[in-house]
Each structure stands twice: as C-alpha cells, then as structure tokens.
PDB file of C-alpha atoms in Angstrom:
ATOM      1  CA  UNK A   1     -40.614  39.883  -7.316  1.00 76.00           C
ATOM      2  CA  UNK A   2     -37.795  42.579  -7.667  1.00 84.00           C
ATOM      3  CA  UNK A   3     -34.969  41.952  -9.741  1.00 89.00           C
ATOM      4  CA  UNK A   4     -31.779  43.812  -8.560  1.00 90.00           C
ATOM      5  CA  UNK A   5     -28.359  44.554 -10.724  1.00 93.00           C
ATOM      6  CA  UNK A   6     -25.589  47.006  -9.994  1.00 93.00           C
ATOM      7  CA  UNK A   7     -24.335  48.594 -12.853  1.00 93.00           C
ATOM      8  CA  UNK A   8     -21.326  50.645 -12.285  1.00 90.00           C
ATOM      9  CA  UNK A   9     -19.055  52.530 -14.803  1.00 88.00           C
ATOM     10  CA  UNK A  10     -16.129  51.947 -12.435  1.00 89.00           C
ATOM     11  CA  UNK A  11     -13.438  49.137 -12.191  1.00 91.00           C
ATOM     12  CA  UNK A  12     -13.050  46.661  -9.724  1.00 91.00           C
ATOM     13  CA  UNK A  13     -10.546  47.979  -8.068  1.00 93.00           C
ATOM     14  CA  UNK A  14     -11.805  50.949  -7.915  1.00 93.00           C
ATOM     15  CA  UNK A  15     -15.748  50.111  -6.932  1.00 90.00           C
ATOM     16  CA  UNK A  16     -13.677  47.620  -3.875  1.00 90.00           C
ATOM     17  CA  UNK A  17     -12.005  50.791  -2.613  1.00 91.00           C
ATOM     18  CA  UNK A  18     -15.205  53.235  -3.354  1.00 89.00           C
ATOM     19  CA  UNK A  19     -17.355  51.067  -1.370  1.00 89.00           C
ATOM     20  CA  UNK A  20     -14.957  49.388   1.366  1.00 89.00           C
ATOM     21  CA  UNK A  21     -16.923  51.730   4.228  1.00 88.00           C
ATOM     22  CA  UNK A  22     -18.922  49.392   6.728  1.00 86.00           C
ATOM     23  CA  UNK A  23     -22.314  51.080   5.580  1.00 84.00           C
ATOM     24  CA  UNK A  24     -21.479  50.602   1.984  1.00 84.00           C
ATOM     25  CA  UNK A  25     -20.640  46.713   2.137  1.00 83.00           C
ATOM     26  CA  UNK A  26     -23.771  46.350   4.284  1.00 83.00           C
ATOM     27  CA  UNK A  27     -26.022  48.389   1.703  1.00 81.00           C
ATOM     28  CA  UNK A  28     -24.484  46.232  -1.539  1.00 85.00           C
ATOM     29  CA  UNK A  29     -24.245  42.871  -0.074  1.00 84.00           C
ATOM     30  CA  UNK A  30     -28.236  42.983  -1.066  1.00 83.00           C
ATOM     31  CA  UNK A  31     -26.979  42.320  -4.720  1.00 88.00           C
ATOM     32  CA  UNK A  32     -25.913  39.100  -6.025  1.00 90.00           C
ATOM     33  CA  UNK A  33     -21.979  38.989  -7.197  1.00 89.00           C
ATOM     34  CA  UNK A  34     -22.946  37.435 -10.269  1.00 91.00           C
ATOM     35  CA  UNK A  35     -25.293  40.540 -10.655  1.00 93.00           C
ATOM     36  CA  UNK A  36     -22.688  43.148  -9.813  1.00 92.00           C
ATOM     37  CA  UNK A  37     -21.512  44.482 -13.590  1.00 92.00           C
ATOM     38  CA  UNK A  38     -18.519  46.923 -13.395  1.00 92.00           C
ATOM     39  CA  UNK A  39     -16.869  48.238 -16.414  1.00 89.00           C
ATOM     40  CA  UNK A  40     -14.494  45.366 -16.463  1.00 90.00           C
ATOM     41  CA  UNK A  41     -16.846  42.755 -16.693  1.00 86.00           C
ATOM     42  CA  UNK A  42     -16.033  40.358 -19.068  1.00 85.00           C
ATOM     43  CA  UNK A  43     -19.382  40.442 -21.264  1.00 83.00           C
ATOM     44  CA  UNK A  44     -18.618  44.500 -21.334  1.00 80.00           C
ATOM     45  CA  UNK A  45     -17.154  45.964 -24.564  1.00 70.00           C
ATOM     46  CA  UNK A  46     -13.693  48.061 -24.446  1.00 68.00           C
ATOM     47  CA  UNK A  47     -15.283  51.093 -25.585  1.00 64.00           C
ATOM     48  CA  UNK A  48     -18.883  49.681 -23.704  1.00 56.00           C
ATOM     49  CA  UNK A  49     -18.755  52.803 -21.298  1.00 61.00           C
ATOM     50  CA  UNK A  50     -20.742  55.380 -20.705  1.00 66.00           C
ATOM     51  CA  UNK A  51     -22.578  57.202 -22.681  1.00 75.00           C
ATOM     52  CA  UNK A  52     -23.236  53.938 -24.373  1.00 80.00           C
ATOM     53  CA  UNK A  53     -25.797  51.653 -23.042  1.00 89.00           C
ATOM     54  CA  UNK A  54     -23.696  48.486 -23.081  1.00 89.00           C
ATOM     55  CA  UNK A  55     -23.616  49.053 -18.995  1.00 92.00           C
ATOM     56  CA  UNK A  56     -27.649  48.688 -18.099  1.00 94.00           C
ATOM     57  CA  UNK A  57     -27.890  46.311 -21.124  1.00 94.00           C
ATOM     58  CA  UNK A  58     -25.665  43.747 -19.870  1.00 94.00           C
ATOM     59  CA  UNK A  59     -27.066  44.408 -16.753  1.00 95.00           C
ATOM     60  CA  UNK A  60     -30.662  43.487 -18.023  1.00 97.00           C
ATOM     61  CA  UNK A  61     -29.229  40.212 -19.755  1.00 96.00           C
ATOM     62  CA  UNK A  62     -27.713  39.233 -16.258  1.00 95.00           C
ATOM     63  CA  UNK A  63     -31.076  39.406 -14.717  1.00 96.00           C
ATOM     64  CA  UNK A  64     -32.993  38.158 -17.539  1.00 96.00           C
ATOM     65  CA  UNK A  65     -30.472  34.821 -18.093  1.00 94.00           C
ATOM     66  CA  UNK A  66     -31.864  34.070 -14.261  1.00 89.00           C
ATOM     67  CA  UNK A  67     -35.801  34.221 -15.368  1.00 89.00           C
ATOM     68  CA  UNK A  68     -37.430  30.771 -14.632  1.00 89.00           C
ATOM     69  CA  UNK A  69     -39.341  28.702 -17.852  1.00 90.00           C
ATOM     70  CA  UNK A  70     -42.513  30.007 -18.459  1.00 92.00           C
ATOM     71  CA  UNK A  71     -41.661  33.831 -16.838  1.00 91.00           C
ATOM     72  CA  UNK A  72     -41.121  36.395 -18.802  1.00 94.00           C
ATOM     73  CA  UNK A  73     -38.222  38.190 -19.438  1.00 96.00           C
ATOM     74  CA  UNK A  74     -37.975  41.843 -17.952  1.00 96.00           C
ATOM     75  CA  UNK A  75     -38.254  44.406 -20.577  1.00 97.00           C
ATOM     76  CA  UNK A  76     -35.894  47.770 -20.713  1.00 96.00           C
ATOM     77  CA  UNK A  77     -38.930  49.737 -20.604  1.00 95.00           C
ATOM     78  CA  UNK A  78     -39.704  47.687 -17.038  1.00 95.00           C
ATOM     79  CA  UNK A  79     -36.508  48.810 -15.557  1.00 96.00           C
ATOM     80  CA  UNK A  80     -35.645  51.980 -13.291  1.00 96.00           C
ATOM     81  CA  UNK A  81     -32.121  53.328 -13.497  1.00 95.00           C
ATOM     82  CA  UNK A  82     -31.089  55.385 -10.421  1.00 94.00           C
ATOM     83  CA  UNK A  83     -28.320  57.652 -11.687  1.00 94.00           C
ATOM     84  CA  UNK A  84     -25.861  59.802 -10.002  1.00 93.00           C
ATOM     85  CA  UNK A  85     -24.434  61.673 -13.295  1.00 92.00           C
ATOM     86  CA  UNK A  86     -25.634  63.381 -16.221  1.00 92.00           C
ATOM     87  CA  UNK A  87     -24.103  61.591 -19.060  1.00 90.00           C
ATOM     88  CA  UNK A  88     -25.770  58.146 -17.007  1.00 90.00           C
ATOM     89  CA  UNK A  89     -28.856  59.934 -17.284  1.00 92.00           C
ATOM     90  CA  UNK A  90     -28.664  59.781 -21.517  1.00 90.00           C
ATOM     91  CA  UNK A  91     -26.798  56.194 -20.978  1.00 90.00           C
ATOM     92  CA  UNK A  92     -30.073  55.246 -18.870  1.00 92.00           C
ATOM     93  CA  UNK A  93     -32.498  56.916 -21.392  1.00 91.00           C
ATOM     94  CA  UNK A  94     -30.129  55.165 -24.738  1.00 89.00           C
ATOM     95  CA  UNK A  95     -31.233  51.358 -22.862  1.00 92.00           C
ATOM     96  CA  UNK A  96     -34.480  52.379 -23.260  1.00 93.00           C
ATOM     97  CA  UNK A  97     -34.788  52.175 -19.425  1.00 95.00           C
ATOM     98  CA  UNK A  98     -36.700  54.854 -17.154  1.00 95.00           C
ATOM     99  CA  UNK A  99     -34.126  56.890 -15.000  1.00 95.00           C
ATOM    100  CA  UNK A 100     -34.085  58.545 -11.754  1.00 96.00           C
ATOM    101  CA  UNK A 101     -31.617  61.787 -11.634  1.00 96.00           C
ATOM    102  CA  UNK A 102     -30.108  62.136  -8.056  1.00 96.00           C
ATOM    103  CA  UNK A 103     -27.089  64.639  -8.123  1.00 95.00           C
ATOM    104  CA  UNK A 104     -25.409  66.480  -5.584  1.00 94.00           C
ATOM    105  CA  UNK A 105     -26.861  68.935  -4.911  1.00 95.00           C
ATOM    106  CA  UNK A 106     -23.745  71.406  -6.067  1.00 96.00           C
ATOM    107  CA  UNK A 107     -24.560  69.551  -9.379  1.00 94.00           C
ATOM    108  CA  UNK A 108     -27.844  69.990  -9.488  1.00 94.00           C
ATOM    109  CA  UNK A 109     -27.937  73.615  -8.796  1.00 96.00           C
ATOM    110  CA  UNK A 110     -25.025  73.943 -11.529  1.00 95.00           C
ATOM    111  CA  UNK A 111     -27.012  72.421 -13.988  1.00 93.00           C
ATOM    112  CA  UNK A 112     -30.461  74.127 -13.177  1.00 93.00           C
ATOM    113  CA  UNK A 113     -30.946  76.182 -16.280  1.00 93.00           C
ATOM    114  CA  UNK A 114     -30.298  72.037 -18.279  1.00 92.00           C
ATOM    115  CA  UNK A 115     -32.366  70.391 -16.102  1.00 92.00           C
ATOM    116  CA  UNK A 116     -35.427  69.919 -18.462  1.00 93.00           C
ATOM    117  CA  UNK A 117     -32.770  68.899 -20.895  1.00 91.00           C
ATOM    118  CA  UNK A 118     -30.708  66.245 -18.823  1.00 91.00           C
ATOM    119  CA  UNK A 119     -33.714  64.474 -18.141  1.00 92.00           C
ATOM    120  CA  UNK A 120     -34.462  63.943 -21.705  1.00 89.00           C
ATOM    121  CA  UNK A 121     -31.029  62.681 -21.974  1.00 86.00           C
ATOM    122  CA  UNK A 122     -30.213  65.940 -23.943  1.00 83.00           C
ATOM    123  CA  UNK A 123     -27.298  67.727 -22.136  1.00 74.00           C
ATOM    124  CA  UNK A 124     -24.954  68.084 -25.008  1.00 67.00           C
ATOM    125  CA  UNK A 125     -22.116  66.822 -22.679  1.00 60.00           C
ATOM    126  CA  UNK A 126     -21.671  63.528 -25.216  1.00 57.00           C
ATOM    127  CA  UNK A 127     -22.227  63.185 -28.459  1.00 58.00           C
ATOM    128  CA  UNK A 128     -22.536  59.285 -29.939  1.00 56.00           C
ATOM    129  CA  UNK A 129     -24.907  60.116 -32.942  1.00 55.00           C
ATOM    130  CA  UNK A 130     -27.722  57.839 -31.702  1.00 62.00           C
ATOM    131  CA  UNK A 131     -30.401  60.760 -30.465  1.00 65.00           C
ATOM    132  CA  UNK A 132     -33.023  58.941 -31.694  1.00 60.00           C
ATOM    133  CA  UNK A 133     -32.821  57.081 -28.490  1.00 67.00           C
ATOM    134  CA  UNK A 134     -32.754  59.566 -26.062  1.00 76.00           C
ATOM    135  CA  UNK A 135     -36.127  61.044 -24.950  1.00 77.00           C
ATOM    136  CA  UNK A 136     -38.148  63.992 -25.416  1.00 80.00           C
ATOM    137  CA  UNK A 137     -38.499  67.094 -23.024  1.00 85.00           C
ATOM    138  CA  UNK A 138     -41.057  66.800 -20.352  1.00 87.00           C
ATOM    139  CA  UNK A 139     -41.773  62.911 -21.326  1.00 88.00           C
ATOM    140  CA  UNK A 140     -42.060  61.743 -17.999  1.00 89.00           C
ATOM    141  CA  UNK A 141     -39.907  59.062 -18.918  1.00 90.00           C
ATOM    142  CA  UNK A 142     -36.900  60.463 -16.042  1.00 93.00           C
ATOM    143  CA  UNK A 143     -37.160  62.650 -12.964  1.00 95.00           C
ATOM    144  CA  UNK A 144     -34.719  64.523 -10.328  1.00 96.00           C
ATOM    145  CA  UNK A 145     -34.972  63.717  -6.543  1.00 96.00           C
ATOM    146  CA  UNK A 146     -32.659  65.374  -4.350  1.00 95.00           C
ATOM    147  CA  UNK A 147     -32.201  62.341  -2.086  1.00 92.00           C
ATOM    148  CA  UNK A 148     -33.104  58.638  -2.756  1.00 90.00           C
ATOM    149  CA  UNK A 149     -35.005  59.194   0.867  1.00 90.00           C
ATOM    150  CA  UNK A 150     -37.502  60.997  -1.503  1.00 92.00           C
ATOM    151  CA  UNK A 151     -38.306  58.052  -3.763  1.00 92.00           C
ATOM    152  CA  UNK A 152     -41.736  57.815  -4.525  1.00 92.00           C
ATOM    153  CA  UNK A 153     -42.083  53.663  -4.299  1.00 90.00           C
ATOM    154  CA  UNK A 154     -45.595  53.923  -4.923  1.00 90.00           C
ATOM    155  CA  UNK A 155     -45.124  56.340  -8.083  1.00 92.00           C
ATOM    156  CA  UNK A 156     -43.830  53.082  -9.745  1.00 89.00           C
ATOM    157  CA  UNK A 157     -45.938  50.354  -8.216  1.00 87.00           C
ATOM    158  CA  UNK A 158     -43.940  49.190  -5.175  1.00 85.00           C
ATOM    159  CA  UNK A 159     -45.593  48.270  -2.092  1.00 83.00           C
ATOM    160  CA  UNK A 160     -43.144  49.064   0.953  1.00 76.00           C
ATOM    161  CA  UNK A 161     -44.356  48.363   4.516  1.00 74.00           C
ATOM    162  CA  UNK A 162     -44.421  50.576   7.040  1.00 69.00           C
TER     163      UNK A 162
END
C-alpha cells in the first residue's frame, strides 16, 4: 500500500487560504490531517525550512510512526517528492528522497540553461554547506515533467487502472 504525506513549506494560515478553492479541498482531503506537515508543525524546527530537509523528514517519521509490528519502515530512498520549486528540489535530494521537478512552465524555461543542475540539487540558489547530500548530474535520482498529467506511474512501480 501507498503511504501519503503533504509536506508544505507554508503556514497554516496560509496553506487554509492557498487551498480554500472547491477543487483543492476535494484533491487534499485524500491526506490524513495528522499527515498534513506545514512549516508550523510542532515537531518542525524554527529554522527547519527549506532548503533543509527537516520538511520531508518529519514527513517520513509521520508515516513511518503509523507502520504496523512486523512492517517495515519506509526508507527515504523509497519515497518520491513531487516539487514545485527549485530550492525543494535540493531540500528533496538533502532527505535522501527521489524528486519529481514540476515548474511552471515560465520557470522552467527561465531556468533551462540549470536544468541538468537543479535536478542534482545543484542550483546555487542556497547554500547550507551540506553538498555531500545533494546528487550528482545526470543520476537519475530526479526528473522534470511539465505537468503531473505526465507522470510516468509505471516508471516507479505503480499499477493504476484504466
């Protein structure tokens, strides 16, 4: 089974009035309240924001403090980030989670010339002095889709119905 967490680098005030559109509610009532972190959360540090990792991290303990005796729990390298931003494209890669890079598509031709770069994690635009964590050009590790209507499920071993 799928485990789902929402992990948002926005306040709650802000992420209510962000997603208060009647196709938005619908879309996040799939996640689990408890499994909803936003930068306010209580287990988040102050300075726990983006670029750090602190965001998917917590987000992974959430769903791992759920797993059932004898399951395992879910690894970092097991998880797929879907990311809107660049800098949550290093934060993603710094969790040691695989990332999916969907930007608008102003952004993305913006940042064509970086592309190979932001994947990796590597766009410059923070610097925490932990690049040891971020990935290598052309690992695989991350990709760019222009829409999440492209996602590949198969590519990472879901089986959707038809």
């Amino acid at each position: 089974m799928i485990q789902l967490a929402l992990a948002s680098s926005t306040k709650t005030h802000r992420y209510e009035l962000k997603t208060s559109r009647p196709e938005s509610e619908q879309l996040l009532s799939s996640f689990r309240s408890d499994r909803k972190i936003l930068l306010d959360n209580p287990r988040m540090r102050q300075d726990g924001g983006k670029p750090a990792p602190d965001i998917y991290l917590v987000a992974l303990q959430v769903l791992n403090s759920g797993v059932e005796p004898g399951e395992s729990h879910i690894l970092p390298s097991e998880c797929l980030v879907f990311e809107d931003s660049i800098a949550g494209i290093g934060t993603g890669r710094r969790a040691g989670m695989r990332a999916v890079w969907v930007p608008h598509p102003d952004v993305a031709v913006e940042y064509q010339p970086k592309h190979k770069d932001i994947l990796a994690g590597r766009s410059g635009s923070s610097q925490v002095g932990d690049d040891w964590q971020l990935g290598e050009i052309d690992d695989g590790w991350t990709e760019s889709i222009p829409s999440l209507e492209e996602f590949d499920y198969g590519k990472y071993g879901f089986n959707v119905p038809s």
